[in-house]
Structure formats: structure tokens, C-alpha cells
């Protein structure tokens, strides 16, 4: 990776909370040092310095992909019209049970590279392949080699099919949380799969362990109506209420999906300051439903966008995800003002801002193309016209990870070839043909 002492981005259209500024950004020691209108009069370069001309490009905070599953890059395109639970049982779980450490590392590299190419500088991998700790280590190493920020939410279940031992889950989480403290870009979280696969007692213990270590709980909740019914049958309360009753709903809880939440649950989520991860494309592909996005925003919720895994999306394109968030919310409410392009950009960047002192995690998006021209409104050009492939340059902590649409650390052609070979072998072993 190129390690630059100083970077100047000139001729940039810069995304600011108040609107757009045409000017330049100065970066030093991994931080944004300056943002100013116009361009610097002079730039005295050291050999290691970089001057980036962003003419025709928009500069945004890096996108945050709030939820995916890297293992599912090897399960892309297999939904085949199945609803969630059938899809899990017939395809996803058999393939996950067979994946080797080497295959996991390749799947993670492919997922990370795809996220980076689409402008993601921070991603949460809900890591389901926990058969051995080497599988988890393979993801950590892949993330470190690609260089984007990554939280590995170590998934676990202790109810239903193939439950794990409670103590193993606690010991492994404790091990990975120790790693969190020693690594700046790759961190760990607790990733219980769903309320219906996890006991109240272990949810409480893992949540307390996560919070003690400065981390959080990341969990799928109320993705389908069927799951809400399962909670009613077992506990006589809806899933969000149940999580609150057992003490794992607070500002350190990330609720993924929240498609089937009622007014009472929305109030509860807001009062506990939980984070919502909205996955509009995945919810549409699996026919799960449309989350009440405007109601969640009106309640003052913190909301991120997530692609979910490639098995239910089927890409990691966060620009497509933004557009779908807007379109589904507007269509479901018959209201063209329901979600604005600014709302979508804010959710996609997790509310991060380009300000002096902030980490230099930012992206340059090339709008000099047919599908964005003529540019009359930058918000709509980015949220409704741009595609993941339009991302030209990506910086994380001031390091250039992609430049001129070329990822610095990975030979994409070689990676694609290796993944194609590996997935054929995996499908054969798992007995999955489509
Ligand atoms: Zn998911």
C-alpha cells in the first residue's frame, strides 16, 4: 500500500453537512488537516507526497456497510426464489458447514475487495463460519491485507440445529476481544444469529462481555413476519420487547433488519438508543418485506445501510442499496418525499463528516459519465445515478487503497480465478447443485 506523508485532493466537490463545497482537502498523518474552497496556490511535494486531481468527482466520507456475511460471497446467486427459512436450510447452512479455512479466506478476500471497489471503508462481517478459530483468523488476516476497517461479529447459536457449547462461545469471544485492543482497523463483536436461535442467559452474558470490552452485540431481528410469530409463540412478546426484557437492548446493540417492528417496538428501540441496520435490497430479494424507514428516522433512530450477504442481495454495491432504500420507502408509502437523497447519503456514510481532525477515510466518485450527466444536483447524482463501479479512489486513514479504479493490494483477475475454482469444489462436497 502507498504510504503518503501528505495528500492534497484538489478540484474536489466536497460533501459537507451544509451542502457541497468546491475546493481542496489536505490530509496528513491519516487525518483530514484542512478543507478549503478553491485550490492551494502551491504544493511543495516530498517524494512520498500525493496530489490528486478530483476534477469531475465527488468526495464523500467512506461508505459504511453495516451488515454483510463474507462467507456468502461463495453463495452468490443461489436464492432461487426461496423464502428466508427454506433458503437457510436448503442452501446456506449446508454450504457453511463444509467451507474450509482456505475457502473462507478466499471468500473473505473477494467480499472485502468488492466492498472496497464500491467505496466501502468500514464493513461489518457477521461471521457465521466459526467451526474452527482458524476460520475466523482467516477473515481477520484477509481484512488486514485489504486494509479497510472491518468488525468481525463472531456469530453464534446455542439453540436449534448444531448449537454451540455456551462456554466455547464465551471463551472464543473473550479471545477475539483481546485482539480488538491490539488492532486499529480490525475489531470484533458478539454476533448472536437471531433471538430464536439464542438463549436469554447467553445473550445477557455475551452482551455484558462485549460492552465490558468496548464492543457491541450485532443481531438479526424481525427480518420476517414468521420470526415475530415464533417469538409470540415462545415468549408471548415480540422480539424487540423480548430483547429489552432480558437486558440486551441499549446503545451497544445493533439491530439488523427491523422489517417487522410495530409502533411500540420503534419507541422502545429509540428510547434505548439502539442502532438499526437497514438492508433494503436483501429484504426485497428474499421477499421479507419493507422496513418502516420513515417511522424509524422520525423516531430519531441511528440508522445505517447494510447490503447483507451476497447470497441474498446479490452484490455489495452500496450505491444500489441507497437507491433501493429511497425507492422502496417512497413506493411503499406512495410519497415521493418520504426519503430524500440526503437522508440516504447520510445513512450510507453512517453520519460521518469530512471535517478537519477526522480520520481520512474518504472516497472519490467519478461522475464524469453518461449515467450521471449532466450533474444538476450532487445529492441525486450520487444517490440515484451513481454505481459502485464509479468509485475511483478510496483512502482509509490516509492510505490510498484504490486509485484510478485499481485496488492496490489485490490482483483481481487472479482472485476471481481462484474463487471460481474453490467454489466448484465446495458445492460438490456440500451436495448443493443450485
Ligand atoms: Zn444477514
Coordinates of C-alpha atoms and ligand atoms in Angstrom, one line a residue:
X1 CA 0.0 0.0 0.0
X2 CA 1.2 3.5 -0.8
X3 CA 2.1 5.3 2.4
X4 CA 1.9 9.0 1.9
X5 CA 3.1 11.7 4.3
X6 CA 0.8 14.4 2.8
X7 CA -2.0 14.2 0.3
X8 CA -3.8 17.1 -1.4
X9 CA -7.1 16.5 -3.2
X10 CA -7.8 19.4 -5.5
X11 CA -10.8 20.4 -7.7
X12 CA -13.0 18.4 -5.4
X13 CA -16.8 18.6 -5.0
X14 CA -16.9 18.0 -1.3
X15 CA -19.8 16.6 0.6
X16 CA -20.5 18.7 3.7
X17 CA -23.4 18.6 6.2
X18 CA -24.5 22.0 4.9
X19 CA -24.3 21.1 1.2
X20 CA -21.4 20.9 -1.4
X21 CA -18.2 22.9 -1.5
X22 CA -15.9 23.1 -4.5
X23 CA -12.3 23.2 -3.1
X24 CA -9.5 21.1 -1.8
X25 CA -8.8 18.7 1.1
X26 CA -5.4 18.4 2.8
X27 CA -4.5 15.1 4.5
X28 CA -1.6 14.4 6.8
X29 CA -0.8 11.6 9.2
X30 CA -4.0 9.8 8.4
X31 CA -6.2 12.7 9.3
X32 CA -8.0 15.5 7.4
X33 CA -6.0 18.6 8.1
X34 CA -7.8 21.2 6.1
X35 CA -10.9 21.7 3.9
X36 CA -11.0 24.9 1.9
X37 CA -12.7 26.5 -1.1
X38 CA -10.6 26.9 -4.2
X39 CA -7.2 25.1 -4.7
X40 CA -3.9 25.6 -2.9
X41 CA -1.7 28.1 -4.6
X42 CA 1.3 25.9 -4.3
X43 CA 2.1 22.4 -3.3
X44 CA 5.7 21.6 -2.5
X45 CA 5.9 17.9 -2.8
X46 CA 8.2 15.5 -1.0
X47 CA 8.8 12.3 -3.0
X48 CA 6.2 10.4 -1.0
X49 CA 3.5 13.1 -1.2
X50 CA 0.5 12.8 -3.5
X51 CA -1.5 15.4 -5.4
X52 CA -4.9 14.0 -6.5
X53 CA -6.9 15.9 -9.1
X54 CA -10.6 15.2 -8.4
X55 CA -12.0 17.1 -11.4
X56 CA -15.5 15.8 -12.2
X57 CA -15.6 13.8 -9.0
X58 CA -17.5 14.0 -5.7
X59 CA -15.6 13.4 -2.5
X60 CA -17.6 11.7 0.3
X61 CA -16.8 10.2 3.7
X62 CA -16.2 6.5 3.0
X63 CA -19.3 4.3 2.9
X64 CA -20.1 2.1 5.8
X65 CA -21.6 -1.3 5.0
X66 CA -23.4 -2.0 8.3
X67 CA -24.0 -5.7 7.7
X68 CA -22.8 -8.5 5.4
X69 CA -21.6 -12.1 5.5
X70 CA -18.3 -12.6 3.7
X71 CA -18.8 -16.4 3.6
X72 CA -21.8 -15.8 1.3
X73 CA -19.6 -14.5 -1.5
X74 CA -19.3 -18.2 -2.3
X75 CA -23.2 -18.5 -2.2
X76 CA -24.0 -15.6 -4.5
X77 CA -26.9 -16.1 -6.9
X78 CA -28.4 -19.2 -5.1
X79 CA -31.5 -17.7 -3.5
X80 CA -33.6 -19.2 -6.4
X81 CA -36.9 -17.9 -5.2
X82 CA -36.7 -19.4 -1.8
X83 CA -38.1 -17.5 1.3
X84 CA -35.6 -17.0 4.2
X85 CA -36.0 -20.1 6.3
X86 CA -36.1 -22.5 3.3
X87 CA -33.1 -20.7 1.8
X88 CA -31.2 -21.1 5.0
X89 CA -32.0 -24.8 5.5
X90 CA -31.5 -26.0 1.9
X91 CA -28.5 -23.9 0.8
X92 CA -26.8 -21.6 3.2
X93 CA -26.4 -23.9 6.2
X94 CA -25.1 -27.0 4.2
X95 CA -22.5 -24.8 2.4
X96 CA -21.4 -23.1 5.6
X97 CA -20.9 -26.5 7.2
X98 CA -18.4 -27.5 4.5
X99 CA -16.3 -24.4 3.9
X100 CA -12.6 -24.9 4.6
X101 CA -10.2 -22.3 6.1
X102 CA -8.6 -21.7 2.7
X103 CA -12.1 -21.2 1.1
X104 CA -13.1 -18.9 3.9
X105 CA -10.1 -16.7 3.3
X106 CA -10.7 -16.5 -0.4
X107 CA -14.4 -15.8 0.1
X108 CA -13.5 -13.0 2.6
X109 CA -10.9 -11.5 0.2
X110 CA -13.5 -11.5 -2.6
X111 CA -16.1 -9.8 -0.3
X112 CA -13.6 -7.3 1.1
X113 CA -12.3 -6.4 -2.4
X114 CA -15.9 -6.0 -3.7
X115 CA -16.7 -3.7 -0.8
X116 CA -13.6 -1.6 -1.3
X117 CA -14.3 -1.3 -5.0
X118 CA -17.8 0.0 -4.2
X119 CA -16.4 2.7 -1.9
X120 CA -16.7 1.0 1.5
X121 CA -14.1 2.0 4.1
X122 CA -15.8 0.3 7.0
X123 CA -17.7 -3.0 6.9
X124 CA -19.3 -5.3 9.5
X125 CA -18.9 -9.0 8.7
X126 CA -21.5 -11.1 10.6
X127 CA -19.1 -14.0 10.6
X128 CA -21.0 -17.3 10.6
X129 CA -18.2 -19.8 9.9
X130 CA -17.0 -20.5 13.4
X131 CA -16.2 -24.2 13.1
X132 CA -12.6 -23.5 14.0
X133 CA -10.9 -20.4 15.2
X134 CA -8.7 -20.6 12.1
X135 CA -11.8 -19.8 10.0
X136 CA -12.2 -16.6 12.0
X137 CA -8.4 -15.8 11.8
X138 CA -8.6 -16.2 8.0
X139 CA -11.1 -13.4 7.9
X140 CA -9.0 -11.2 10.2
X141 CA -5.9 -11.8 8.0
X142 CA -7.9 -11.1 4.8
X143 CA -9.2 -7.8 6.3
X144 CA -5.8 -6.7 7.4
X145 CA -4.3 -7.4 3.9
X146 CA -7.0 -5.4 2.1
X147 CA -6.8 -2.5 4.6
X148 CA -10.4 -1.4 5.1
X149 CA -11.9 -1.1 8.6
X150 CA -13.7 -4.3 9.5
X151 CA -15.6 -5.5 12.5
X152 CA -16.0 -9.3 12.7
X153 CA -19.1 -10.0 14.6
X154 CA -18.5 -13.6 15.7
X155 CA -21.8 -15.3 15.0
X156 CA -23.2 -17.9 17.4
X157 CA -26.2 -20.1 18.2
X158 CA -26.9 -22.2 21.2
X159 CA -30.5 -23.4 20.3
X160 CA -31.9 -25.4 17.4
X161 CA -29.7 -27.1 14.8
X162 CA -26.0 -27.5 15.5
X163 CA -25.9 -25.5 18.8
X164 CA -22.5 -24.5 20.1
X165 CA -21.4 -25.0 23.7
X166 CA -22.0 -21.9 25.8
X167 CA -18.5 -21.9 27.4
X168 CA -16.9 -22.3 23.9
X169 CA -18.8 -19.2 22.7
X170 CA -17.8 -17.2 25.8
X171 CA -14.1 -18.3 25.6
X172 CA -13.8 -17.5 21.9
X173 CA -15.4 -14.1 22.3
X174 CA -13.1 -13.3 25.1
X175 CA -10.1 -14.3 22.9
X176 CA -11.2 -12.2 20.0
X177 CA -12.0 -9.2 22.2
X178 CA -8.4 -9.3 23.4
X179 CA -7.4 -8.9 19.7
X180 CA -9.7 -5.9 19.4
X181 CA -7.5 -4.0 21.7
X182 CA -4.4 -4.7 19.7
X183 CA -5.6 -3.8 16.2
X184 CA -6.8 -0.4 14.9
X185 CA -8.6 -1.4 11.8
X186 CA -9.9 -4.9 12.5
X187 CA -12.2 -5.4 15.6
X188 CA -14.6 -8.0 16.9
X189 CA -18.1 -8.0 18.2
X190 CA -20.6 -10.6 19.5
X191 CA -22.9 -11.8 16.7
X192 CA -25.8 -13.8 18.0
X193 CA -27.6 -15.0 14.9
X194 CA -31.3 -14.3 15.9
X195 CA -33.3 -14.2 19.1
X196 CA -34.9 -17.6 18.2
X197 CA -31.5 -19.4 18.0
X198 CA -30.1 -17.9 21.2
X199 CA -30.9 -18.4 24.9
X200 CA -31.7 -15.4 27.1
X201 CA -28.9 -16.3 29.6
X202 CA -26.1 -16.5 26.9
X203 CA -27.4 -13.3 25.2
X204 CA -27.0 -11.5 28.5
X205 CA -23.6 -12.9 29.2
X206 CA -22.2 -12.2 25.8
X207 CA -23.6 -8.7 25.7
X208 CA -22.1 -7.9 29.0
X209 CA -18.7 -9.3 27.8
X210 CA -18.9 -7.2 24.6
X211 CA -19.8 -4.0 26.5
X212 CA -17.0 -4.6 29.0
X213 CA -14.6 -4.8 26.1
X214 CA -15.9 -1.6 24.4
X215 CA -17.7 -3.6 21.8
X216 CA -21.3 -4.5 20.9
X217 CA -23.9 -7.1 20.1
X218 CA -24.9 -7.4 16.4
X219 CA -28.0 -9.5 15.7
X220 CA -30.7 -10.2 13.0
X221 CA -34.1 -9.2 14.4
X222 CA -37.6 -9.4 12.9
X223 CA -36.5 -9.9 9.3
X224 CA -39.7 -11.8 8.5
X225 CA -43.2 -11.9 10.0
X226 CA -42.7 -15.6 10.7
X227 CA -40.0 -14.8 13.2
X228 CA -42.2 -12.4 15.1
X229 CA -44.8 -15.2 15.3
X230 CA -42.2 -17.6 16.6
X231 CA -41.3 -15.1 19.4
X232 CA -45.0 -14.7 20.3
X233 CA -45.5 -18.4 20.5
X234 CA -42.4 -19.0 22.6
X235 CA -42.3 -15.9 24.8
X236 CA -45.7 -14.2 24.3
X237 CA -43.9 -10.9 23.3
X238 CA -42.4 -9.6 20.1
X239 CA -38.7 -9.9 19.5
X240 CA -37.6 -6.3 20.3
X241 CA -39.6 -6.4 23.5
X242 CA -38.1 -9.7 24.5
X243 CA -34.5 -8.4 23.9
X244 CA -35.4 -5.4 26.1
X245 CA -36.8 -7.6 28.8
X246 CA -33.7 -9.7 29.0
X247 CA -31.4 -6.6 29.1
X248 CA -29.6 -6.7 25.8
X249 CA -31.3 -3.7 24.1
X250 CA -29.2 -0.5 24.6
X251 CA -26.8 1.8 22.8
X252 CA -24.4 -1.1 22.3
X253 CA -26.9 -3.2 20.4
X254 CA -27.1 -3.3 16.6
X255 CA -30.4 -4.5 15.3
X256 CA -30.2 -5.8 11.7
X257 CA -33.3 -5.6 9.6
X258 CA -36.2 -4.5 11.9
X259 CA -38.6 -5.1 9.0
X260 CA -41.5 -6.3 11.2
X261 CA -41.4 -3.8 14.1
X262 CA -44.6 -2.2 15.4
X263 CA -45.0 1.3 16.9
X264 CA -44.3 0.2 20.4
X265 CA -41.1 -1.5 19.3
X266 CA -40.0 1.6 17.4
X267 CA -40.4 3.7 20.5
X268 CA -38.5 1.1 22.6
X269 CA -35.7 1.0 20.0
X270 CA -35.4 4.8 20.1
X271 CA -35.6 5.1 23.8
X272 CA -32.8 2.5 24.2
X273 CA -30.7 4.3 21.6
X274 CA -30.0 1.0 19.6
X275 CA -28.6 1.2 16.1
X276 CA -30.7 -0.1 13.2
X277 CA -29.1 -1.6 10.1
X278 CA -31.4 -1.4 7.2
X279 CA -30.9 -3.9 4.3
X280 CA -33.5 -2.9 1.7
X281 CA -32.1 -5.0 -1.3
X282 CA -31.7 -8.2 0.8
X283 CA -35.2 -7.8 2.3
X284 CA -36.6 -7.4 -1.3
X285 CA -34.7 -10.3 -2.8
X286 CA -35.9 -12.7 -0.1
X287 CA -39.5 -11.2 -0.2
X288 CA -39.2 -10.5 3.6
X289 CA -40.9 -7.1 3.5
X290 CA -40.1 -3.3 3.6
X291 CA -38.8 -1.8 6.9
X292 CA -40.7 1.3 8.1
X293 CA -37.8 3.5 7.4
X294 CA -39.5 6.9 7.7
X295 CA -41.0 6.0 11.1
X296 CA -37.6 4.8 12.3
X297 CA -36.0 8.1 11.1
X298 CA -38.8 10.1 12.7
X299 CA -38.2 8.4 16.0
X300 CA -34.7 9.7 15.9
X301 CA -33.0 6.3 15.4
X302 CA -29.4 6.0 14.3
X303 CA -29.7 4.1 11.0
X304 CA -27.0 2.6 8.8
X305 CA -27.4 0.8 5.5
X306 CA -26.2 -2.8 5.0
X307 CA -26.1 -4.9 1.9
X308 CA -26.4 -8.2 3.8
X309 CA -24.6 -11.1 2.3
X310 CA -24.2 -11.8 -1.4
X311 CA -26.4 -14.9 -1.1
X312 CA -29.4 -12.5 -0.6
X313 CA -28.5 -9.3 -2.4
X314 CA -26.6 -10.4 -4.6
X315 CA -23.9 -7.7 -4.8
X316 CA -22.2 -5.4 -2.3
X317 CA -23.0 -2.3 -4.2
X318 CA -23.9 0.3 -1.5
X319 CA -25.0 2.8 -4.2
X320 CA -27.6 0.4 -5.4
X321 CA -28.6 -0.2 -1.8
X322 CA -29.0 3.6 -1.3
X323 CA -31.3 3.9 -4.3
X324 CA -33.3 0.9 -3.2
X325 CA -33.7 2.4 0.3
X326 CA -35.2 5.5 -1.3
X327 CA -37.3 3.7 -3.9
X328 CA -38.9 1.1 -1.5
X329 CA -39.7 3.7 1.2
X330 CA -41.3 6.1 -1.3
X331 CA -43.2 3.3 -3.2
X332 CA -44.5 1.7 -0.1
X333 CA -45.9 5.0 1.2
X334 CA -47.0 6.5 -2.1
X335 CA -44.9 9.5 -1.2
X336 CA -42.1 11.0 -3.4
X337 CA -40.8 13.0 -0.4
X338 CA -40.7 10.1 2.0
X339 CA -36.9 9.7 2.0
X340 CA -34.6 12.3 0.5
X341 CA -31.3 11.7 -1.3
X342 CA -29.5 13.4 1.6
X343 CA -31.2 11.0 4.1
X344 CA -29.8 8.1 2.0
X345 CA -26.3 9.5 1.8
X346 CA -26.3 10.2 5.5
X347 CA -27.3 6.6 6.3
X348 CA -24.8 5.2 3.8
X349 CA -21.9 7.2 5.4
X350 CA -23.2 6.4 8.9
X351 CA -23.5 10.2 9.6
X352 CA -19.7 10.6 9.3
X353 CA -18.5 14.0 8.2
X354 CA -15.5 15.4 6.4
X355 CA -14.1 17.9 8.9
X356 CA -10.6 18.8 10.0
X357 CA -9.4 16.4 12.6
X358 CA -11.5 13.5 11.3
X359 CA -9.9 10.2 10.1
X360 CA -9.1 10.5 6.4
X361 CA -11.5 7.7 5.4
X362 CA -12.9 9.1 2.1
X363 CA -13.8 8.2 -1.4
X364 CA -13.7 9.9 -4.8
X365 CA -16.7 9.1 -7.0
X366 CA -16.3 9.7 -10.7
X367 CA -19.5 11.5 -12.0
X368 CA -18.0 12.2 -15.4
X369 CA -20.1 9.6 -17.2
X370 CA -23.3 9.2 -19.2
X371 CA -25.5 7.9 -16.4
X372 CA -24.7 10.9 -14.1
X373 CA -24.6 13.7 -16.7
X374 CA -25.5 16.5 -16.7
X375 CA -24.9 17.0 -13.0
X376 CA -27.5 19.4 -11.7
X377 CA -27.8 18.2 -8.1
X378 CA -24.9 16.3 -6.5
X379 CA -27.1 14.6 -3.9
X380 CA -29.3 13.0 -6.5
X381 CA -26.3 12.2 -8.8
X382 CA -24.8 10.2 -6.0
X383 CA -27.9 8.6 -4.5
X384 CA -29.9 7.9 -7.7
X385 CA -27.4 7.8 -10.6
X386 CA -24.0 6.6 -9.3
X387 CA -23.0 2.9 -9.2
X388 CA -20.3 1.1 -7.2
X389 CA -18.1 0.9 -10.3
X390 CA -18.0 4.8 -10.4
X391 CA -15.8 4.9 -7.3
X392 CA -12.3 5.9 -8.5
X393 CA -10.2 6.3 -5.3
X394 CA -10.5 5.1 -1.8
X395 CA -8.5 6.2 1.2
X396 CA -8.6 4.7 4.7
X397 CA -6.6 6.5 7.5
X398 CA -4.9 8.5 4.7
X399 CA -3.7 5.4 2.9
X400 CA -4.6 5.0 -0.7
X401 CA -6.2 1.6 -1.1
X402 CA -7.6 2.1 -4.5
X403 CA -6.5 4.6 -7.2
X404 CA -7.8 5.1 -10.7
X405 CA -10.2 2.2 -10.1
X406 CA -7.4 -0.2 -9.3
X407 CA -7.1 -1.9 -5.9
X408 CA -3.6 -1.6 -4.7
X409 CA -3.2 -4.8 -2.7
X410 CA -5.1 -7.4 -4.8
X411 CA -4.7 -8.8 -8.3
X412 CA -8.5 -9.1 -9.1
X413 CA -8.1 -11.4 -12.1
X414 CA -6.1 -14.0 -10.1
X415 CA -8.5 -13.7 -7.1
X416 CA -11.6 -14.3 -9.4
X417 CA -9.9 -17.4 -10.9
X418 CA -9.1 -18.9 -7.6
X419 CA -12.6 -18.3 -6.2
X420 CA -14.2 -19.9 -9.2
X421 CA -12.1 -23.0 -8.8
X422 CA -12.7 -23.1 -5.0
X423 CA -16.5 -22.7 -5.1
X424 CA -16.9 -25.7 -7.6
X425 CA -15.1 -27.9 -5.1
X426 CA -17.2 -26.6 -2.1
X427 CA -20.5 -27.1 -3.8
X428 CA -19.6 -30.7 -4.8
X429 CA -18.6 -31.5 -1.2
X430 CA -21.8 -29.9 0.2
X431 CA -24.0 -31.7 -2.3
X432 CA -25.6 -28.4 -3.4
X433 CA -26.2 -28.1 -7.1
X434 CA -28.4 -25.0 -7.3
Ligands
LIG1 ZN1 -27.6 -11.1 7.5

